[in-house]
PDB file of C-alpha atoms and ligand atoms in Angstrom:
ATOM      1  CA  UNK A 186      -0.175  -0.010  -0.069  1.00 66.00           C
ATOM      2  CA  UNK A 187       1.609   3.489  -0.953  1.00 85.00           C
ATOM      3  CA  UNK A 188       1.239   6.434   0.988  1.00 94.00           C
ATOM      4  CA  UNK A 189      -1.797   8.553  -0.206  1.00 98.00           C
ATOM      5  CA  UNK A 190      -1.326  11.710  -1.739  1.00 98.00           C
ATOM      6  CA  UNK A 191      -3.445  14.754  -0.915  1.00 98.00           C
ATOM      7  CA  UNK A 192      -2.540  18.561  -1.992  1.00 98.00           C
ATOM      8  CA  UNK A 193      -3.395  22.128  -2.129  1.00 98.00           C
ATOM      9  CA  UNK A 194      -2.908  24.036  -5.098  1.00 98.00           C
ATOM     10  CA  UNK A 195      -3.092  27.812  -4.987  1.00 97.00           C
ATOM     11  CA  UNK A 196      -1.232  30.842  -5.324  1.00 97.00           C
ATOM     12  CA  UNK A 197      -0.086  31.814  -2.444  1.00 94.00           C
ATOM     13  CA  UNK A 198      -0.341  28.849  -0.405  1.00 95.00           C
ATOM     14  CA  UNK A 199       2.501  29.268   1.978  1.00 92.00           C
ATOM     15  CA  UNK A 200       0.606  30.835   4.931  1.00 90.00           C
ATOM     16  CA  UNK A 201      -2.375  28.219   4.500  1.00 94.00           C
ATOM     17  CA  UNK A 202      -3.161  26.213   7.589  1.00 96.00           C
ATOM     18  CA  UNK A 203      -4.650  23.324   5.479  1.00 98.00           C
ATOM     19  CA  UNK A 204      -1.628  21.284   5.642  1.00 98.00           C
ATOM     20  CA  UNK A 205      -1.514  21.355   9.520  1.00 98.00           C
ATOM     21  CA  UNK A 206      -5.202  20.796   9.675  1.00 98.00           C
ATOM     22  CA  UNK A 207      -5.122  17.615   7.460  1.00 98.00           C
ATOM     23  CA  UNK A 208      -1.763  16.208   8.685  1.00 98.00           C
ATOM     24  CA  UNK A 209      -3.600  16.005  12.225  1.00 98.00           C
ATOM     25  CA  UNK A 210      -6.429  14.409  10.827  1.00 98.00           C
ATOM     26  CA  UNK A 211      -4.489  11.651   9.012  1.00 98.00           C
ATOM     27  CA  UNK A 212      -2.338  11.400  12.174  1.00 98.00           C
ATOM     28  CA  UNK A 213      -5.814  11.189  14.445  1.00 98.00           C
ATOM     29  CA  UNK A 214      -7.288   8.875  12.011  1.00 98.00           C
ATOM     30  CA  UNK A 215      -4.285   6.352  11.486  1.00 98.00           C
ATOM     31  CA  UNK A 216      -4.421   7.137   7.643  1.00 98.00           C
ATOM     32  CA  UNK A 217      -0.957   6.983   5.802  1.00 98.00           C
ATOM     33  CA  UNK A 218      -1.338   9.912   3.928  1.00 98.00           C
ATOM     34  CA  UNK A 219       0.563  13.340   3.175  1.00 98.00           C
ATOM     35  CA  UNK A 220      -1.044  16.756   2.372  1.00 98.00           C
ATOM     36  CA  UNK A 221       1.201  19.047   0.715  1.00 98.00           C
ATOM     37  CA  UNK A 222       0.764  22.500  -0.388  1.00 98.00           C
ATOM     38  CA  UNK A 223       1.828  23.408  -4.063  1.00 98.00           C
ATOM     39  CA  UNK A 224       2.270  26.969  -5.389  1.00 98.00           C
ATOM     40  CA  UNK A 225       0.413  26.595  -9.140  1.00 98.00           C
ATOM     41  CA  UNK A 226       0.187  29.119 -11.645  1.00 98.00           C
ATOM     42  CA  UNK A 227      -0.672  26.570 -14.530  1.00 98.00           C
ATOM     43  CA  UNK A 228      -4.024  25.001 -13.031  1.00 98.00           C
ATOM     44  CA  UNK A 229      -4.386  22.976 -16.050  1.00 98.00           C
ATOM     45  CA  UNK A 230      -0.561  21.375 -16.002  1.00 98.00           C
ATOM     46  CA  UNK A 231      -1.358  20.848 -12.379  1.00 98.00           C
ATOM     47  CA  UNK A 232      -4.749  18.960 -12.786  1.00 98.00           C
ATOM     48  CA  UNK A 233      -2.692  16.615 -15.412  1.00 98.00           C
ATOM     49  CA  UNK A 234       0.209  16.146 -13.072  1.00 98.00           C
ATOM     50  CA  UNK A 235      -2.297  15.125 -10.139  1.00 98.00           C
ATOM     51  CA  UNK A 236      -4.137  12.863 -12.687  1.00 98.00           C
ATOM     52  CA  UNK A 237      -0.848  11.257 -13.562  1.00 98.00           C
ATOM     53  CA  UNK A 238       0.150  10.684 -10.004  1.00 97.00           C
ATOM     54  CA  UNK A 239      -3.065   9.059  -8.845  1.00 97.00           C
ATOM     55  CA  UNK A 240      -3.750  11.772  -6.012  1.00 98.00           C
ATOM     56  CA  UNK A 241      -6.504  10.716  -3.769  1.00 98.00           C
ATOM     57  CA  UNK A 242      -7.780  14.096  -3.558  1.00 98.00           C
ATOM     58  CA  UNK A 243      -6.908  17.827  -3.412  1.00 98.00           C
ATOM     59  CA  UNK A 244      -8.168  21.130  -2.479  1.00 98.00           C
ATOM     60  CA  UNK A 245      -8.147  24.358  -4.847  1.00 98.00           C
ATOM     61  CA  UNK A 246      -7.637  27.723  -3.162  1.00 96.00           C
ATOM     62  CA  UNK A 247      -7.492  31.550  -4.086  1.00 93.00           C
ATOM     63  CA  UNK A 248      -7.520  32.290  -7.450  1.00 94.00           C
ATOM     64  CA  UNK A 249      -7.878  29.034  -9.059  1.00 97.00           C
ATOM     65  CA  UNK A 250     -11.397  27.941  -7.895  1.00 96.00           C
ATOM     66  CA  UNK A 251     -12.957  28.912 -11.115  1.00 94.00           C
ATOM     67  CA  UNK A 252     -10.477  27.605 -13.241  1.00 97.00           C
ATOM     68  CA  UNK A 253     -10.700  24.253 -11.410  1.00 98.00           C
ATOM     69  CA  UNK A 254     -14.715  23.794 -11.879  1.00 97.00           C
ATOM     70  CA  UNK A 255     -13.698  24.141 -15.576  1.00 98.00           C
ATOM     71  CA  UNK A 256     -11.233  21.208 -15.318  1.00 98.00           C
ATOM     72  CA  UNK A 257     -13.035  18.648 -13.370  1.00 98.00           C
ATOM     73  CA  UNK A 258     -14.679  15.762 -15.256  1.00 98.00           C
ATOM     74  CA  UNK A 259     -18.039  16.535 -13.246  1.00 98.00           C
ATOM     75  CA  UNK A 260     -19.461  18.490 -10.871  1.00 98.00           C
ATOM     76  CA  UNK A 261     -21.678  17.857  -7.570  1.00 97.00           C
ATOM     77  CA  UNK A 262     -25.122  20.017  -7.740  1.00 96.00           C
ATOM     78  CA  UNK A 263     -23.480  23.062  -5.418  1.00 96.00           C
ATOM     79  CA  UNK A 264     -20.340  23.331  -7.416  1.00 97.00           C
ATOM     80  CA  UNK A 265     -22.199  23.283 -10.595  1.00 97.00           C
ATOM     81  CA  UNK A 266     -24.456  26.246  -9.513  1.00 96.00           C
ATOM     82  CA  UNK A 267     -21.636  27.963  -7.529  1.00 96.00           C
ATOM     83  CA  UNK A 268     -19.026  27.413 -10.568  1.00 95.00           C
ATOM     84  CA  UNK A 269     -16.194  27.290  -8.221  1.00 95.00           C
ATOM     85  CA  UNK A 270     -14.498  24.287  -6.726  1.00 97.00           C
ATOM     86  CA  UNK A 271     -12.267  23.747  -3.649  1.00 98.00           C
ATOM     87  CA  UNK A 272     -12.467  20.180  -3.537  1.00 98.00           C
ATOM     88  CA  UNK A 273     -11.787  17.433  -5.878  1.00 98.00           C
ATOM     89  CA  UNK A 274     -11.998  13.741  -5.148  1.00 98.00           C
ATOM     90  CA  UNK A 275      -9.894  10.697  -6.841  1.00 98.00           C
ATOM     91  CA  UNK A 276     -12.148  10.465  -9.768  1.00 98.00           C
ATOM     92  CA  UNK A 277     -12.093  14.191 -10.613  1.00 98.00           C
ATOM     93  CA  UNK A 278     -15.627  15.161  -9.167  1.00 98.00           C
ATOM     94  CA  UNK A 279     -15.647  18.690  -8.547  1.00 98.00           C
ATOM     95  CA  UNK A 280     -17.073  19.768  -5.036  1.00 98.00           C
ATOM     96  CA  UNK A 281     -17.658  23.265  -3.054  1.00 98.00           C
ATOM     97  CA  UNK A 282     -16.994  22.487   0.586  1.00 98.00           C
ATOM     98  CA  UNK A 283     -17.043  25.928   1.362  1.00 97.00           C
ATOM     99  CA  UNK A 284     -20.629  25.490   1.658  1.00 96.00           C
ATOM    100  CA  UNK A 285     -20.609  23.018   4.450  1.00 96.00           C
ATOM    101  CA  UNK A 286     -17.880  25.013   5.965  1.00 97.00           C
ATOM    102  CA  UNK A 287     -20.360  27.937   6.494  1.00 95.00           C
ATOM    103  CA  UNK A 288     -23.186  26.055   7.386  1.00 94.00           C
ATOM    104  CA  UNK A 289     -21.750  23.564   9.828  1.00 95.00           C
ATOM    105  CA  UNK A 290     -19.738  26.796  11.356  1.00 94.00           C
ATOM    106  CA  UNK A 291     -23.293  28.267  11.952  1.00 90.00           C
ATOM    107  CA  UNK A 292     -24.601  25.328  13.471  1.00 82.00           C
ATOM    108  CA  UNK A 293     -27.846  26.326  15.585  1.00 57.00           C
ATOM    109  CA  UNK A 294     -26.428  29.659  15.824  1.00 57.00           C
ATOM    110  CA  UNK A 295     -28.748  31.714  13.246  1.00 54.00           C
ATOM    111  CA  UNK A 296     -31.792  32.797  14.343  1.00 53.00           C
ATOM    112  CA  UNK A 297     -35.044  32.914  12.085  1.00 56.00           C
ATOM    113  CA  UNK A 298     -36.222  36.336  11.511  1.00 62.00           C
ATOM    114  CA  UNK A 299     -34.769  39.484   9.210  1.00 67.00           C
ATOM    115  CA  UNK A 300     -32.624  38.879   6.286  1.00 86.00           C
ATOM    116  CA  UNK A 301     -29.055  37.099   5.770  1.00 95.00           C
ATOM    117  CA  UNK A 302     -26.739  39.149   4.568  1.00 97.00           C
ATOM    118  CA  UNK A 303     -23.762  38.525   2.713  1.00 97.00           C
ATOM    119  CA  UNK A 304     -20.840  41.132   2.086  1.00 98.00           C
ATOM    120  CA  UNK A 305     -18.739  40.733  -1.317  1.00 97.00           C
ATOM    121  CA  UNK A 306     -19.536  38.825  -4.421  1.00 96.00           C
ATOM    122  CA  UNK A 307     -16.512  36.755  -4.951  1.00 92.00           C
ATOM    123  CA  UNK A 308     -15.938  33.126  -4.890  1.00 91.00           C
ATOM    124  CA  UNK A 309     -16.495  32.932  -1.085  1.00 94.00           C
ATOM    125  CA  UNK A 310     -19.535  35.187  -1.392  1.00 96.00           C
ATOM    126  CA  UNK A 311     -20.971  32.643  -4.086  1.00 96.00           C
ATOM    127  CA  UNK A 312     -20.737  29.917  -1.866  1.00 97.00           C
ATOM    128  CA  UNK A 313     -22.454  31.586   1.076  1.00 96.00           C
ATOM    129  CA  UNK A 314     -25.282  32.525  -0.913  1.00 96.00           C
ATOM    130  CA  UNK A 315     -25.867  29.051  -2.231  1.00 96.00           C
ATOM    131  CA  UNK A 316     -25.796  28.131   1.418  1.00 94.00           C
ATOM    132  CA  UNK A 317     -28.148  30.801   2.701  1.00 94.00           C
ATOM    133  CA  UNK A 318     -31.001  30.883  -0.249  1.00 93.00           C
ATOM    134  CA  UNK A 319     -32.628  34.422  -0.596  1.00 93.00           C
ATOM    135  CA  UNK A 320     -30.050  36.197   1.184  1.00 95.00           C
ATOM    136  CA  UNK A 321     -29.123  39.834   0.474  1.00 97.00           C
ATOM    137  CA  UNK A 322     -25.696  40.657  -1.403  1.00 98.00           C
ATOM    138  CA  UNK A 323     -23.917  43.969  -0.511  1.00 98.00           C
ATOM    139  CA  UNK A 324     -20.847  44.562  -2.570  1.00 98.00           C
ATOM    140  CA  UNK A 325     -18.520  47.388  -3.906  1.00 97.00           C
ATOM    141  CA  UNK A 326     -18.725  46.591  -7.361  1.00 97.00           C
ATOM    142  CA  UNK A 327     -22.501  46.460  -8.218  1.00 96.00           C
ATOM    143  CA  UNK A 328     -22.143  44.411 -11.661  1.00 96.00           C
ATOM    144  CA  UNK A 329     -20.456  41.431  -9.758  1.00 95.00           C
ATOM    145  CA  UNK A 330     -23.211  41.727  -7.124  1.00 97.00           C
ATOM    146  CA  UNK A 331     -25.908  41.506  -9.912  1.00 97.00           C
ATOM    147  CA  UNK A 332     -24.445  38.658 -11.501  1.00 95.00           C
ATOM    148  CA  UNK A 333     -24.250  36.746  -8.369  1.00 96.00           C
ATOM    149  CA  UNK A 334     -28.022  37.591  -7.380  1.00 96.00           C
ATOM    150  CA  UNK A 335     -28.674  36.434 -10.966  1.00 95.00           C
ATOM    151  CA  UNK A 336     -26.924  33.191 -10.897  1.00 94.00           C
ATOM    152  CA  UNK A 337     -28.001  32.017  -7.160  1.00 95.00           C
ATOM    153  CA  UNK A 338     -31.178  33.724  -6.362  1.00 95.00           C
ATOM    154  CA  UNK A 339     -30.203  36.492  -4.200  1.00 96.00           C
ATOM    155  CA  UNK A 340     -31.052  40.082  -3.846  1.00 96.00           C
ATOM    156  CA  UNK A 341     -29.160  43.022  -4.031  1.00 97.00           C
ATOM    157  CA  UNK A 342     -29.022  45.205  -0.965  1.00 97.00           C
ATOM    158  CA  UNK A 343     -27.473  48.600   0.286  1.00 96.00           C
ATOM    159  CA  UNK A 344     -25.270  48.475   3.436  1.00 96.00           C
ATOM    160  CA  UNK A 345     -28.097  49.681   5.497  1.00 96.00           C
ATOM    161  CA  UNK A 346     -29.875  46.156   5.145  1.00 96.00           C
ATOM    162  CA  UNK A 347     -27.703  45.078   8.423  1.00 96.00           C
ATOM    163  CA  UNK A 348     -30.098  47.080  10.558  1.00 96.00           C
ATOM    164  CA  UNK A 349     -32.793  44.416  10.168  1.00 94.00           C
ATOM    165  CA  UNK A 350     -30.149  41.330   9.638  1.00 95.00           C
ATOM    166  CA  UNK A 351     -29.975  38.496  11.952  1.00 92.00           C
ATOM    167  CA  UNK A 352     -27.017  37.073  10.284  1.00 95.00           C
ATOM    168  CA  UNK A 353     -24.364  38.819   8.337  1.00 97.00           C
ATOM    169  CA  UNK A 354     -21.398  37.054   6.537  1.00 97.00           C
ATOM    170  CA  UNK A 355     -18.429  38.949   5.637  1.00 98.00           C
ATOM    171  CA  UNK A 356     -16.812  37.420   2.560  1.00 97.00           C
ATOM    172  CA  UNK A 357     -14.947  40.336   1.187  1.00 97.00           C
ATOM    173  CA  UNK A 358     -11.110  40.393   1.804  1.00 95.00           C
ATOM    174  CA  UNK A 359     -11.506  43.324   4.171  1.00 97.00           C
ATOM    175  CA  UNK A 360      -9.659  42.957   7.482  1.00 95.00           C
ATOM    176  CA  UNK A 361      -7.392  40.570   5.887  1.00 93.00           C
ATOM    177  CA  UNK A 362      -4.262  42.699   6.204  1.00 91.00           C
ATOM    178  CA  UNK A 363      -5.290  45.403   8.817  1.00 94.00           C
ATOM    179  CA  UNK A 364      -8.046  46.183  11.415  1.00 95.00           C
ATOM    180  CA  UNK A 365     -10.237  47.611   8.950  1.00 96.00           C
ATOM    181  CA  UNK A 366     -14.175  46.588   9.122  1.00 98.00           C
ATOM    182  CA  UNK A 367     -16.458  45.520   6.249  1.00 98.00           C
ATOM    183  CA  UNK A 368     -19.475  47.422   8.203  1.00 98.00           C
ATOM    184  CA  UNK A 369     -20.420  48.959  11.361  1.00 97.00           C
ATOM    185  CA  UNK A 370     -21.332  46.583  13.904  1.00 97.00           C
ATOM    186  CA  UNK A 371     -23.187  48.958  16.175  1.00 97.00           C
ATOM    187  CA  UNK A 372     -26.027  49.026  13.477  1.00 97.00           C
ATOM    188  CA  UNK A 373     -26.655  45.147  13.931  1.00 97.00           C
ATOM    189  CA  UNK A 374     -29.793  44.029  15.977  1.00 95.00           C
ATOM    190  CA  UNK A 375     -28.601  43.120  19.388  1.00 93.00           C
ATOM    191  CA  UNK A 376     -29.302  39.448  18.462  1.00 91.00           C
ATOM    192  CA  UNK A 377     -27.474  39.336  15.220  1.00 94.00           C
ATOM    193  CA  UNK A 378     -25.089  36.589  14.368  1.00 94.00           C
ATOM    194  CA  UNK A 379     -21.650  37.599  12.725  1.00 96.00           C
ATOM    195  CA  UNK A 380     -19.618  35.134  10.562  1.00 96.00           C
ATOM    196  CA  UNK A 381     -16.028  36.422   9.165  1.00 97.00           C
ATOM    197  CA  UNK A 382     -14.624  34.345   6.444  1.00 97.00           C
ATOM    198  CA  UNK A 383     -11.223  36.102   6.899  1.00 96.00           C
ATOM    199  CA  UNK A 384      -8.805  34.819   9.580  1.00 94.00           C
ATOM    200  CA  UNK A 385      -5.591  36.417  10.346  1.00 90.00           C
ATOM    201  CA  UNK A 386      -3.089  36.262  13.084  1.00 83.00           C
ATOM    202  CA  UNK A 387      -2.100  33.729  15.675  1.00 84.00           C
ATOM    203  CA  UNK A 388      -5.632  33.511  17.004  1.00 89.00           C
ATOM    204  CA  UNK A 389      -7.242  33.651  13.807  1.00 88.00           C
ATOM    205  CA  UNK A 390      -9.692  36.473  14.750  1.00 92.00           C
ATOM    206  CA  UNK A 391     -10.134  39.913  13.254  1.00 97.00           C
ATOM    207  CA  UNK A 392     -11.227  43.444  14.173  1.00 97.00           C
ATOM    208  CA  UNK A 393     -14.768  42.436  13.167  1.00 98.00           C
ATOM    209  CA  UNK A 394     -14.780  39.543  15.155  1.00 97.00           C
ATOM    210  CA  UNK A 395     -13.329  41.245  18.259  1.00 97.00           C
ATOM    211  CA  UNK A 396     -15.797  44.485  17.526  1.00 98.00           C
ATOM    212  CA  UNK A 397     -18.878  41.928  17.278  1.00 98.00           C
ATOM    213  CA  UNK A 398     -17.940  39.873  20.476  1.00 97.00           C
ATOM    214  CA  UNK A 399     -17.285  43.385  22.197  1.00 97.00           C
ATOM    215  CA  UNK A 400     -20.529  44.368  21.366  1.00 97.00           C
ATOM    216  CA  UNK A 401     -21.995  40.817  23.138  1.00 97.00           C
ATOM    217  CA  UNK A 402     -22.840  39.566  19.634  1.00 96.00           C
ATOM    218  CA  UNK A 403     -22.170  36.000  18.767  1.00 93.00           C
ATOM    219  CA  UNK A 404     -19.399  35.891  16.243  1.00 95.00           C
ATOM    220  CA  UNK A 405     -17.800  33.055  14.329  1.00 95.00           C
ATOM    221  CA  UNK A 406     -14.546  33.348  13.008  1.00 96.00           C
ATOM    222  CA  UNK A 407     -12.973  32.368   9.679  1.00 96.00           C
ATOM    223  CA  UNK A 408     -11.037  29.667  11.002  1.00 96.00           C
ATOM    224  CA  UNK A 409     -13.985  27.774  12.109  1.00 96.00           C
ATOM    225  CA  UNK A 410     -15.354  27.867   8.528  1.00 97.00           C
ATOM    226  CA  UNK A 411     -11.847  26.720   7.390  1.00 97.00           C
ATOM    227  CA  UNK A 412     -11.872  23.719   9.608  1.00 98.00           C
ATOM    228  CA  UNK A 413     -15.452  22.833   8.651  1.00 97.00           C
ATOM    229  CA  UNK A 414     -14.388  23.163   5.305  1.00 98.00           C
ATOM    230  CA  UNK A 415     -11.373  20.695   5.640  1.00 98.00           C
ATOM    231  CA  UNK A 416     -13.725  18.116   7.651  1.00 98.00           C
ATOM    232  CA  UNK A 417     -16.337  18.265   5.055  1.00 98.00           C
ATOM    233  CA  UNK A 418     -13.298  17.642   2.423  1.00 98.00           C
ATOM    234  CA  UNK A 419     -11.978  14.594   4.020  1.00 98.00           C
ATOM    235  CA  UNK A 420     -15.655  13.247   4.645  1.00 98.00           C
ATOM    236  CA  UNK A 421     -15.613  13.357   0.664  1.00 98.00           C
ATOM    237  CA  UNK A 422     -12.049  11.719   0.120  1.00 98.00           C
ATOM    238  CA  UNK A 423     -12.423   9.197   2.880  1.00 98.00           C
ATOM    239  CA  UNK A 424     -16.334   8.383   1.820  1.00 98.00           C
ATOM    240  CA  UNK A 425     -17.212   9.277   5.743  1.00 97.00           C
ATOM    241  CA  UNK A 426     -19.872  11.275   7.489  1.00 96.00           C
ATOM    242  CA  UNK A 427     -18.959  11.055  10.918  1.00 97.00           C
ATOM    243  CA  UNK A 428     -15.515  13.487  11.179  1.00 98.00           C
ATOM    244  CA  UNK A 429     -17.298  16.571  12.953  1.00 96.00           C
ATOM    245  CA  UNK A 430     -16.001  15.037  16.273  1.00 97.00           C
ATOM    246  CA  UNK A 431     -12.576  15.795  15.144  1.00 98.00           C
ATOM    247  CA  UNK A 432     -13.227  19.658  15.265  1.00 97.00           C
ATOM    248  CA  UNK A 433     -11.757  20.961  18.456  1.00 97.00           C
ATOM    249  CA  UNK A 434      -8.401  18.968  17.876  1.00 98.00           C
ATOM    250  CA  UNK A 435      -8.303  20.382  14.158  1.00 98.00           C
ATOM    251  CA  UNK A 436      -8.833  23.752  15.286  1.00 97.00           C
ATOM    252  CA  UNK A 437      -6.045  23.221  17.756  1.00 97.00           C
ATOM    253  CA  UNK A 438      -3.882  22.119  14.952  1.00 97.00           C
ATOM    254  CA  UNK A 439      -4.629  25.033  13.004  1.00 96.00           C
ATOM    255  CA  UNK A 440      -3.559  27.543  15.677  1.00 95.00           C
ATOM    256  CA  UNK A 441      -0.545  25.680  16.543  1.00 92.00           C
TER     257      UNK A 441
HETATM  258  P1  LIG B 223     -12.528  37.431  -3.981  1.00 50.38           P
HETATM  259  O1  LIG B 223     -10.980  37.841  -4.607  1.00 50.38           O
HETATM  260  O2  LIG B 223     -13.250  36.522  -4.894  1.00 50.38           O
HETATM  261  O3  LIG B 223     -13.840  38.345  -3.392  1.00 50.38           O
HETATM  262  C1  LIG B 223     -12.935  39.606  -2.541  1.00 50.38           C
HETATM  263  C2  LIG B 223     -14.343  40.500  -2.533  1.00 50.38           C
HETATM  264  O4  LIG B 223     -13.980  41.452  -1.569  1.00 50.38           O
HETATM  265  C3  LIG B 223     -15.098  41.212  -3.683  1.00 50.38           C
HETATM  266  O5  LIG B 223     -16.412  41.162  -3.392  1.00 50.38           O
HETATM  267  C4  LIG B 223     -14.551  42.516  -3.312  1.00 50.38           C
HETATM  268  O6  LIG B 223     -15.507  43.718  -4.069  1.00 50.38           O
HETATM  269  C5  LIG B 223     -14.153  42.899  -2.038  1.00 50.38           C
HETATM  270  N1  LIG B 223     -13.436  43.924  -1.556  1.00 50.38           N
HETATM  271  C6  LIG B 223     -12.063  43.614  -1.548  1.00 50.38           C
HETATM  272  N2  LIG B 223     -11.550  44.689  -1.112  1.00 50.38           N
HETATM  273  C7  LIG B 223     -12.499  45.600  -0.598  1.00 50.38           C
HETATM  274  C8  LIG B 223     -12.748  46.734  -0.262  1.00 50.38           C
HETATM  275  N3  LIG B 223     -11.471  47.649  -0.156  1.00 50.38           N
HETATM  276  N4  LIG B 223     -13.750  47.387  -0.127  1.00 50.38           N
HETATM  277  C9  LIG B 223     -14.863  46.770  -0.401  1.00 50.38           C
HETATM  278  N5  LIG B 223     -15.087  45.357  -0.921  1.00 50.38           N
HETATM  279  C10 LIG B 223     -13.756  44.975  -1.298  1.00 50.38           C
HETATM  280  O7  LIG B 223     -12.168  36.485  -2.436  1.00 50.38           O
HETATM  281  P2  LIG B 223     -12.824  34.884  -2.020  1.00 50.38           P
HETATM  282  O8  LIG B 223     -14.448  35.331  -1.876  1.00 50.38           O
HETATM  283  O9  LIG B 223     -12.114  33.966  -2.681  1.00 50.38           O
HETATM  284  O10 LIG B 223     -12.422  35.464  -0.431  1.00 50.38           O
HETATM  285  C11 LIG B 223     -12.945  36.102   0.182  1.00 50.38           C
HETATM  286  C12 LIG B 223     -12.050  36.094   1.621  1.00 50.38           C
HETATM  287  O11 LIG B 223     -12.546  34.977   2.291  1.00 50.38           O
HETATM  288  C13 LIG B 223     -10.725  36.136   1.693  1.00 50.38           C
HETATM  289  O12 LIG B 223      -9.756  36.937   2.550  1.00 50.38           O
HETATM  290  C14 LIG B 223     -10.358  34.481   1.836  1.00 50.38           C
HETATM  291  O13 LIG B 223      -9.228  34.426   2.487  1.00 50.38           O
HETATM  292  C15 LIG B 223     -11.241  34.073   2.784  1.00 50.38           C
HETATM  293  N6  LIG B 223     -11.931  32.707   2.618  1.00 50.38           N
HETATM  294  C16 LIG B 223     -12.028  32.053   3.904  1.00 50.38           C
HETATM  295  C17 LIG B 223     -12.455  30.735   3.939  1.00 50.38           C
HETATM  296  C18 LIG B 223     -12.374  29.970   5.022  1.00 50.38           C
HETATM  297  O14 LIG B 223     -12.471  28.765   4.884  1.00 50.38           O
HETATM  298  N7  LIG B 223     -12.666  30.683   6.155  1.00 50.38           N
HETATM  299  C19 LIG B 223     -13.125  30.053   2.516  1.00 50.38           C
HETATM  300  C20 LIG B 223     -12.807  31.293   1.455  1.00 50.38           C
HETATM  301  C21 LIG B 223     -12.369  32.263   1.388  1.00 50.38           C
HETATM  302  P3  LIG B 223     -15.393  43.933  -5.651  1.00 50.38           P
HETATM  303  O15 LIG B 223     -16.265  43.055  -6.347  1.00 50.38           O
HETATM  304  O16 LIG B 223     -15.949  45.099  -5.730  1.00 50.38           O
HETATM  305  O17 LIG B 223     -13.897  43.951  -6.138  1.00 50.38           O
END
């Protein structure tokens, strides 16, 4: 039996926490496998190479998720609709595990009521809009928001929509490199839940997550989404549906 090969392709990949998460998962599960981050600029060549090497599965990250969707042999229903793939299995079916990543991170925390609001209209916002049917979209570039709304049945909205929101998901890159905020948490209702897909620094939290928690709101950080999407990827690759219990240990590994 040869060691199973799993890979992350993207540009950049050097600071990804996924290799630590997957190495710990394989250790906990007693699986002889390696998960290697690979800096890739030529996505078709990388796909051909991974086919030739018989990769057991791989993840795709920025900026290659849309290119990957075009190179898979088939797509699952979510990836087909979102037109972006972040997880490919051994038979080259493309999946989008950002969707279960977001939904599992939310778990029971979303309350019913006002609109779900997604900030952003890029790849991760498309996954969030699929996960939250009928959500409102706020984005800097209106044409991109219009395309997302059309493709995924979301509504266009202005930033003021957060005054009524029960759930707000940040899918912009705001806060990735500094302390800037995508919206003012003071405007949110007091029972609102905030999810930030961005994670940074030693703890993984951002100025948005800290500001939301300082106001007493529930805030879910990007590391929670990342670890849950990793678990969803593992479940696809290993044909299992019982790996959620690994979450605390994999989060610890991501922070180590
Ligand atoms: P994209 O590049 O596809 O989209 C970026 C979005 O951010 C666009 O909507 C863009 O708006 C908006 N944006 C960027 N700068 C500004 C600004 N200064 N003001 C207002 N809007 C701005 O990125 P992704 O969707 O792939 O990723 C977004 C973030 O989510 C990244 O930080 C990524 O690391 C993170 N992420 C985390 C995951 C996790 O598991 N935790 C999973 C996937 C992503 P415009 O259209 O106007 O350019």
